[in-house]
CSV table of C-alpha atoms in Angstrom, one decimal:
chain,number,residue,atom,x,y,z
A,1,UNK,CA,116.1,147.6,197.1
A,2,UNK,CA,115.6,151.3,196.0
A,3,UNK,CA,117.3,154.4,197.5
A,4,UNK,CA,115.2,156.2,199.7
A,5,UNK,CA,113.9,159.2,198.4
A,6,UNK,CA,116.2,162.5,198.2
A,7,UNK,CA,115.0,165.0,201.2
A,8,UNK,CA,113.9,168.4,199.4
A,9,UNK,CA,116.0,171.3,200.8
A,10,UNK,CA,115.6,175.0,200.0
A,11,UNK,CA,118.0,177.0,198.1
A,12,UNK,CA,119.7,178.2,201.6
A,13,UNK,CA,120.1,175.0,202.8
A,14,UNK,CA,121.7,173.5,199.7
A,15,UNK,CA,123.7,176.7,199.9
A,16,UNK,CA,124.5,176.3,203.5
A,17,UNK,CA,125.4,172.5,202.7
A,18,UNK,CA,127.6,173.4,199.4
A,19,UNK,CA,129.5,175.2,202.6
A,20,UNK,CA,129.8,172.1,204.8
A,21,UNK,CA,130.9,170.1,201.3
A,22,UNK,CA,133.8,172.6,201.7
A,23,UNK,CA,134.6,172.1,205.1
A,24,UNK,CA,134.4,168.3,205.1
A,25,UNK,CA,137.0,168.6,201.9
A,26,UNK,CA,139.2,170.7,204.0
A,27,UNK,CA,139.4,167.2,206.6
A,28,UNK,CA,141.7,165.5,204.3
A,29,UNK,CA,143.0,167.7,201.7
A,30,UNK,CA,145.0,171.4,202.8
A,31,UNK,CA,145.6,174.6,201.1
A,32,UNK,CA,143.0,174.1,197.4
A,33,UNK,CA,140.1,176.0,199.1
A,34,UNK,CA,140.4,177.4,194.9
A,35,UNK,CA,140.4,173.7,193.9
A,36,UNK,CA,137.7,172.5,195.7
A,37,UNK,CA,135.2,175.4,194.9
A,38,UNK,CA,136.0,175.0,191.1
A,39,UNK,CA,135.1,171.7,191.4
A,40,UNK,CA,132.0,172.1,193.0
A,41,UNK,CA,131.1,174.9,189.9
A,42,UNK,CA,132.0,172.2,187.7
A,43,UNK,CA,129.5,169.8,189.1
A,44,UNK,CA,126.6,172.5,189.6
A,45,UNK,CA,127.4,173.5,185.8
A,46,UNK,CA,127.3,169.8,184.6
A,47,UNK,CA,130.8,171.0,183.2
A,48,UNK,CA,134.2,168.7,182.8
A,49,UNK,CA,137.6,170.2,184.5
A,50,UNK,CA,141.1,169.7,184.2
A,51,UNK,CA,143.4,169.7,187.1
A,52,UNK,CA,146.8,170.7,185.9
A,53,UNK,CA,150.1,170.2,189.0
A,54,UNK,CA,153.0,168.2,189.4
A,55,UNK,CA,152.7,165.1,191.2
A,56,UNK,CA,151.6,165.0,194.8
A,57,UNK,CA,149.8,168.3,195.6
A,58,UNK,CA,146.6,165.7,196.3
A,59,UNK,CA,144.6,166.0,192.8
A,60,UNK,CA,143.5,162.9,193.1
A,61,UNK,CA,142.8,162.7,197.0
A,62,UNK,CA,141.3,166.3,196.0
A,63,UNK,CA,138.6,164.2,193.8
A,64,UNK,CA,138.2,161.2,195.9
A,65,UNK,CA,136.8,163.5,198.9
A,66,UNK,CA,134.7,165.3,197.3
A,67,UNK,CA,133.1,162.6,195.7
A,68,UNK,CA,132.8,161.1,199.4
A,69,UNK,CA,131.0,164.4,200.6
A,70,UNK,CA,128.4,163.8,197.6
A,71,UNK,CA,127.3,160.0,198.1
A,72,UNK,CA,128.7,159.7,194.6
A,73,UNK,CA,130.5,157.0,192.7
A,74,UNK,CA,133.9,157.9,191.7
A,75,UNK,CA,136.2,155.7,189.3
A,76,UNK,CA,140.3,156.5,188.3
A,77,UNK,CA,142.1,155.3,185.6
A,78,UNK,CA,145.9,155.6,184.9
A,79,UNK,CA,146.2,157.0,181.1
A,80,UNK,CA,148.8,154.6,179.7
A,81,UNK,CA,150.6,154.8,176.4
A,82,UNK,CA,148.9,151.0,176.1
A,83,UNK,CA,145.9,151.7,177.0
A,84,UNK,CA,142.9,151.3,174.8
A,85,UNK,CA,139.8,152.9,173.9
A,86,UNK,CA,137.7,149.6,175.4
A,87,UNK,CA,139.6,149.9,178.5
A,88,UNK,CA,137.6,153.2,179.4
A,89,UNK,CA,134.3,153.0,177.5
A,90,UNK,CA,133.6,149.1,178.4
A,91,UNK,CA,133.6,146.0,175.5
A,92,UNK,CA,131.8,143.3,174.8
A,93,UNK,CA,132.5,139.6,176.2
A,94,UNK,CA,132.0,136.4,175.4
A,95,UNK,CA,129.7,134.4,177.8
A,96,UNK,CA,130.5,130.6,177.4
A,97,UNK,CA,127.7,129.9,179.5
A,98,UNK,CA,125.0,131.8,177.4
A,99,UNK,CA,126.4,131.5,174.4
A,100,UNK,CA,127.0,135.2,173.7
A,101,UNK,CA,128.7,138.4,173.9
A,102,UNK,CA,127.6,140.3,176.9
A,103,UNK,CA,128.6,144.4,177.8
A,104,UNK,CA,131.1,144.8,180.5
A,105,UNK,CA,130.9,148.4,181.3
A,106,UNK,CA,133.9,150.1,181.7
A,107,UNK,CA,135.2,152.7,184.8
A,108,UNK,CA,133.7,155.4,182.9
A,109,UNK,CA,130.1,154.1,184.2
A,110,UNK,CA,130.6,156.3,187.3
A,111,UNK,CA,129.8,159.4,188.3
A,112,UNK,CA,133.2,161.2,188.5
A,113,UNK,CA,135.8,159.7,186.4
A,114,UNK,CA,139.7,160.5,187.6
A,115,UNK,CA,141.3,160.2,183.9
A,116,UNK,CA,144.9,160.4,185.5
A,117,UNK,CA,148.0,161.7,183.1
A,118,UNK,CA,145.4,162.0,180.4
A,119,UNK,CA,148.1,163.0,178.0
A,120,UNK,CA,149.5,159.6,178.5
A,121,UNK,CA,147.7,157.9,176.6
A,122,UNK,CA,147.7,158.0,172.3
A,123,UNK,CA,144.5,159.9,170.7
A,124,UNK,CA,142.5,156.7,169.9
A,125,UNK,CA,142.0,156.3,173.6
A,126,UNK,CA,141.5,160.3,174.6
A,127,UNK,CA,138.9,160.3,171.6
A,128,UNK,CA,137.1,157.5,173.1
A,129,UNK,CA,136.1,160.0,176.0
A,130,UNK,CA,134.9,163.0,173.8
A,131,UNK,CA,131.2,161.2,173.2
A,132,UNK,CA,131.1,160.1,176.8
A,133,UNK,CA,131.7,164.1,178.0
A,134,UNK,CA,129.5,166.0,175.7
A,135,UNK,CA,126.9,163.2,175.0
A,136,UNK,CA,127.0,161.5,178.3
A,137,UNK,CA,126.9,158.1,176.5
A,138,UNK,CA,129.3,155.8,175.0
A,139,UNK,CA,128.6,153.4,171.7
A,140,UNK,CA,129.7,150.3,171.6
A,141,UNK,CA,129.0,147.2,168.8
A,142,UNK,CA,125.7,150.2,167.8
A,143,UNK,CA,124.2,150.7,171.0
A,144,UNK,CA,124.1,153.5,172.8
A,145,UNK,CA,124.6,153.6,176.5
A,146,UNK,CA,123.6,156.1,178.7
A,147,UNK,CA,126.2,156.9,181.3
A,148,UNK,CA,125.1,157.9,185.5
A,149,UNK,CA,123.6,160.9,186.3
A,150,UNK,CA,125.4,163.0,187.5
A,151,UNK,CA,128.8,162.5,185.5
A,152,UNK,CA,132.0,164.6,185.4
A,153,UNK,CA,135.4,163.8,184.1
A,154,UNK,CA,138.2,165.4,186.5
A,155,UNK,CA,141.6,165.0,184.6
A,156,UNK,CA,144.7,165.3,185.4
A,157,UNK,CA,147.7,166.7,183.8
A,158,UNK,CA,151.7,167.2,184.8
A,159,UNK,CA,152.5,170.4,183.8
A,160,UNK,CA,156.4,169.9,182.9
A,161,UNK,CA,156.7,166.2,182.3
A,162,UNK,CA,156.1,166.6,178.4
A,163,UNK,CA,158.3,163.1,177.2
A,164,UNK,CA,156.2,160.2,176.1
A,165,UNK,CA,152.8,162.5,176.0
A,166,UNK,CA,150.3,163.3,173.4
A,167,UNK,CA,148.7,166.9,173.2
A,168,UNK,CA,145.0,166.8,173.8
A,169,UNK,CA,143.2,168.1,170.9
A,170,UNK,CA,141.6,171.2,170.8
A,171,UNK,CA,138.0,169.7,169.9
A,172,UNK,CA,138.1,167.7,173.6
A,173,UNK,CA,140.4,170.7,175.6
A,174,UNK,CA,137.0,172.2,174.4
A,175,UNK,CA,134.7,169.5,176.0
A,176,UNK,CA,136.6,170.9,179.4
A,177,UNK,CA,134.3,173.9,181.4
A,178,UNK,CA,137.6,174.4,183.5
A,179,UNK,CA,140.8,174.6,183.9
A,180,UNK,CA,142.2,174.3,187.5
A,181,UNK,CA,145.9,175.0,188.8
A,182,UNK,CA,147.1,173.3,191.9
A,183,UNK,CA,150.4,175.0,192.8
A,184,UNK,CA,152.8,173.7,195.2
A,185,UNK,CA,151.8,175.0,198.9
A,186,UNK,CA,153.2,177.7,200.9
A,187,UNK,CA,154.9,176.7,203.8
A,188,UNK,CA,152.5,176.9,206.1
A,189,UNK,CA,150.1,174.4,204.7
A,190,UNK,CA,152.8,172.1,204.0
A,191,UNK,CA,153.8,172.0,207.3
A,192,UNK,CA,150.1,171.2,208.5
A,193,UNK,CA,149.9,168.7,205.6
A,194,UNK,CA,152.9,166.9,207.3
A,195,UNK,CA,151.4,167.5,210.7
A,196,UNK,CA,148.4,165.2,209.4
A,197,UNK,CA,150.8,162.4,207.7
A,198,UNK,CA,152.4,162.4,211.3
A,199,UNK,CA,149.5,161.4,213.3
A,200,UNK,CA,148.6,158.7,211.5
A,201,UNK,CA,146.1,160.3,208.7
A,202,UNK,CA,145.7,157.5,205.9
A,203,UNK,CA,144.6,159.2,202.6
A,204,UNK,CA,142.9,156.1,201.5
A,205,UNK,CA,140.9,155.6,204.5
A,206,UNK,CA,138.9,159.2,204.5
A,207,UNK,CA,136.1,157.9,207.6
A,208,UNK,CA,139.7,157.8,209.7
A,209,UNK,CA,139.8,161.6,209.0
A,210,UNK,CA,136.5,162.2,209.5
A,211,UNK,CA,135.2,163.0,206.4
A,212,UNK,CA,131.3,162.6,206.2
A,213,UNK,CA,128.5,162.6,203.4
A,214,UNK,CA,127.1,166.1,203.1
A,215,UNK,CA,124.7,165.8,200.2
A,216,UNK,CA,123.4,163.1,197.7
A,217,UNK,CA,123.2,162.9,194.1
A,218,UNK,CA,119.2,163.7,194.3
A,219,UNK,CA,120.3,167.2,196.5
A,220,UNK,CA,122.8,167.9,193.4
A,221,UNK,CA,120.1,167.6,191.0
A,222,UNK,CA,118.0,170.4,193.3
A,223,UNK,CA,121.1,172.3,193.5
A,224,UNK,CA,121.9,172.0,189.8
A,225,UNK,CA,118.7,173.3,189.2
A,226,UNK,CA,118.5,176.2,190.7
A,227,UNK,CA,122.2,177.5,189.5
A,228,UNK,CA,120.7,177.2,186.3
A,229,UNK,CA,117.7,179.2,186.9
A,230,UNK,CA,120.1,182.3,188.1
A,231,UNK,CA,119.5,185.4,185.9
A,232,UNK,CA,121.2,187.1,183.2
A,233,UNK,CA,121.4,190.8,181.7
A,234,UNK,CA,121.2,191.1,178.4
A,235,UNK,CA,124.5,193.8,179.3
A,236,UNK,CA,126.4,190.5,181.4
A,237,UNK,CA,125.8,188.0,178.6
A,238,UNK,CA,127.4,191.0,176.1
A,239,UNK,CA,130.0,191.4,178.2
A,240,UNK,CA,130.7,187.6,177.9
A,241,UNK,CA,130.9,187.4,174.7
A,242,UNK,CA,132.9,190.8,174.4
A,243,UNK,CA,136.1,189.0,176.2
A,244,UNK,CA,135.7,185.4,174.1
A,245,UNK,CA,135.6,188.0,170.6
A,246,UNK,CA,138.6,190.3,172.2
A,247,UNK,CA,141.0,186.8,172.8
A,248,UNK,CA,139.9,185.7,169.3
A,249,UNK,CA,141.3,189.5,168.1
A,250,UNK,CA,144.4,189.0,169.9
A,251,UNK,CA,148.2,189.3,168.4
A,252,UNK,CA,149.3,187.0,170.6
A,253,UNK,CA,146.8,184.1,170.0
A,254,UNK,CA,146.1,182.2,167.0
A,255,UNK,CA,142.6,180.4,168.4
A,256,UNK,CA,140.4,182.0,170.6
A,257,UNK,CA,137.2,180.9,172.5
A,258,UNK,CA,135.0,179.2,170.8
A,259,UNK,CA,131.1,179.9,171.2
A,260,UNK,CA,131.0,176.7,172.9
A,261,UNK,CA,133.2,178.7,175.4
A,262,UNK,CA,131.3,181.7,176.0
A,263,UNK,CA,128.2,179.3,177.2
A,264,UNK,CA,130.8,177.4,179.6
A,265,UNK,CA,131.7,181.0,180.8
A,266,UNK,CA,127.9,182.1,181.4
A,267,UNK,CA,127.1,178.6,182.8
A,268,UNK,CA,130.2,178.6,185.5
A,269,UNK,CA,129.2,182.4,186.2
A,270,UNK,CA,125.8,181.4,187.5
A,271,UNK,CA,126.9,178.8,189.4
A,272,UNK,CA,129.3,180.8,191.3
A,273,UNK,CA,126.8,183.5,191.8
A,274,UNK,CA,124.3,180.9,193.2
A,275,UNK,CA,126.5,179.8,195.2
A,276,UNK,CA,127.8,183.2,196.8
A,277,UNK,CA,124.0,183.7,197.1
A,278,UNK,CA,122.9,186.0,193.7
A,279,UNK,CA,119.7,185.6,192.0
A,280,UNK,CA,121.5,187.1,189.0
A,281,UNK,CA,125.4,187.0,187.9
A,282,UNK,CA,127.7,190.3,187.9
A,283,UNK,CA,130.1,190.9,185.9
A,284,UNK,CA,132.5,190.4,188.6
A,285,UNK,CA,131.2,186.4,188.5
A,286,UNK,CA,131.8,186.6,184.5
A,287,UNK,CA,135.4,187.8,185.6
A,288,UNK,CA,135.9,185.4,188.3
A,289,UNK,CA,135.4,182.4,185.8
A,290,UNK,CA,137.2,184.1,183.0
A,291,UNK,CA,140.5,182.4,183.7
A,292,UNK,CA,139.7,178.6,184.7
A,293,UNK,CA,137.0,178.6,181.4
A,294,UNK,CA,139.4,180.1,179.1
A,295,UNK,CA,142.8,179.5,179.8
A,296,UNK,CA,143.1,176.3,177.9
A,297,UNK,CA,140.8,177.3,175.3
A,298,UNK,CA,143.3,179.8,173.8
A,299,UNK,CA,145.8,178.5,171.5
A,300,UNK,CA,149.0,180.9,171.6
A,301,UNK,CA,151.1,182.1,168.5
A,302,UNK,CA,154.7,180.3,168.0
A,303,UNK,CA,156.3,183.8,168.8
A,304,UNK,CA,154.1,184.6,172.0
A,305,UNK,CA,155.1,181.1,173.7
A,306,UNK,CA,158.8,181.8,172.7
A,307,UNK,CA,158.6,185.6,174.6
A,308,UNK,CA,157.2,183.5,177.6
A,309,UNK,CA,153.6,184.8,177.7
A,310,UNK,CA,151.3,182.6,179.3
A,311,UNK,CA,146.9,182.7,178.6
A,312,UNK,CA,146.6,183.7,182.0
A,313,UNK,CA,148.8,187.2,181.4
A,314,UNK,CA,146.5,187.7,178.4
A,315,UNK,CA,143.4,186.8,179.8
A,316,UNK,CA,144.0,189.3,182.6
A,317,UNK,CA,145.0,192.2,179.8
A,318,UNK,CA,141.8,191.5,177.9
A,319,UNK,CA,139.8,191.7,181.2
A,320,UNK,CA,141.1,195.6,182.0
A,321,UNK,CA,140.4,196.5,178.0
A,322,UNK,CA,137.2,195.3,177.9
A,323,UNK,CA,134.7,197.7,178.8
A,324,UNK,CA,132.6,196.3,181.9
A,325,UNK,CA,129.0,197.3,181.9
A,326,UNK,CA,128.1,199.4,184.6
């Protein structure tokens, strides 16, 4: 049986629902309004993102709602030291009954993949994403397999848990549009997270909260669309490319962005500026992307780590030098 066809909606109502996709979010997971919008850039952008907090500040609830709100398909997979590239990408199987090896496609045939602890796992298997998340395929016995459409890797990393972990390489930190940091909540929101826990919410039953579908995968085509059809100066696309030479000019960084990185930055900038209802981007939506889309591109000298400095502190120094266009 086919889907029914996607409803068409005009750019105010996709905006308007982009808002509700928000609010329904907010029904289950507290206090990562900054989460949640990244993650909807990401997805507008077609981008990847990594989700960087200790353990239980709700990345992976975080992901599992959202993907509710969109009607889309959403997969995790616990990044062990054992496991192996086949275990993500799918293998081929023997089929006594035919006579022959048959594909079984593996969790990443989904539309948001949850690589949880992704630094878990040894480079053989972390490699065996880097085709599926710039090529949106994976190759197996010398066919190529086209993965869903949409499809987004959301991956998780503990930030000071460092024993028994293998550091990304840069080529697939690259294949990452953002980086997103879930701190630990105020008090406040903890409290009302606790509030929830008491009266019986059940994280893995998100109809019990009342979490409903907002949009479909056809609506985030539309809506994908027209964030890419938002305008650019030739003086904002300078001024993007201005801050990716300046961290490459650095003292304190020994690999700037990459020009793959200055297209992630102008990318995520129209999306937010659809989204906050722009037919153009500012340089104030190149700045408001300038942290989650560089952060983990920059690779820091021995001696800058050492004196404490973090890519966030530089990124913010290289945003007042820069000269903003006017």
């Amino acid at each position: 049986m086919q889907d029914a066809p996607t409803h068409q909606m005009s750019e105010t109502e996709l905006r308007a629902a982009f808002a509700r996709v928000r609010d329904e979010v907010g029904k289950s997971v507290v206090g990562q309004d900054a989460a949640v919008t990244g993650l909807m850039i990401a997805l507008l952008a077609g981008g990847h993102v990594l989700l960087e907090g200790v353990p239980g500040v709700a990345k992976t609830l975080l992901v599992r709602t959202l993907s509710h709100t969109l009607k889309l398909d959403t997969k995790r997979v616990q990044f062990t030291p054992d496991l192996m590239p086949g275990d993500v990408t799918g293998s081929l199987v023997y089929d006594a009954k035919a006579g022959e090896f048959e594909f079984r496609n593996g969790p990443v045939f989904t539309n948001i993949m949850l690589a949880d602890e992704i630094n878990r796992t040894p480079p053989k298997t972390q490699s065996a994403l880097l085709e599926a998340m710039e090529e949106r395929q994976v190759s197996v016995d010398g066919l190529s397999r086209a993965l869903p459409v949409p499809f987004m890797v959301a991956a998780t990393m503990n930030p000071i848990e460092y024993e028994g972990t293998y550091t990304l390489p840069e080529a697939q930190l690259d294949r990452f549009m953002l980086k997103l940091v879930l701190d630990l909540p105020d008090r406040d929101t903890e409290v009302e997270v606790i509030r929830r826990h008491a009266a019986g919410f059940n994280p893995r039953d998100l109809a019990s909260a009342g979490v409903t579908a907002v949009l479909d995968a056809g609506q985030l085509a539309q809506a994908q669309a027209a964030a890419a059809s938002v305008g650019a100066s030739a003086d904002v696309i300078g001024y993007a490319v201005d801050l990716a030479r300046a961290t490459r000019q650095s003292p304190s960084v020994k690999l700037g962005v990459s020009p793959r990185g200055t297209t992630a930055l102008l990318s995520a900038a129209k999306a937010w500026a659809w989204l906050t209802g722009f037919d153009a981007i500012t340089p104030d939506h190149v700045q408001a992307m300038a942290l989650p889309v560089m952060r983990h591109r920059l690779q820091l000298r021995p001696e800058a780590e050492l004196e404490g400095v973090s890519a966030d502190v530089i990124l913010r120094s290289i945003m007042q030098q820069v000269q903003v266009p006017i």
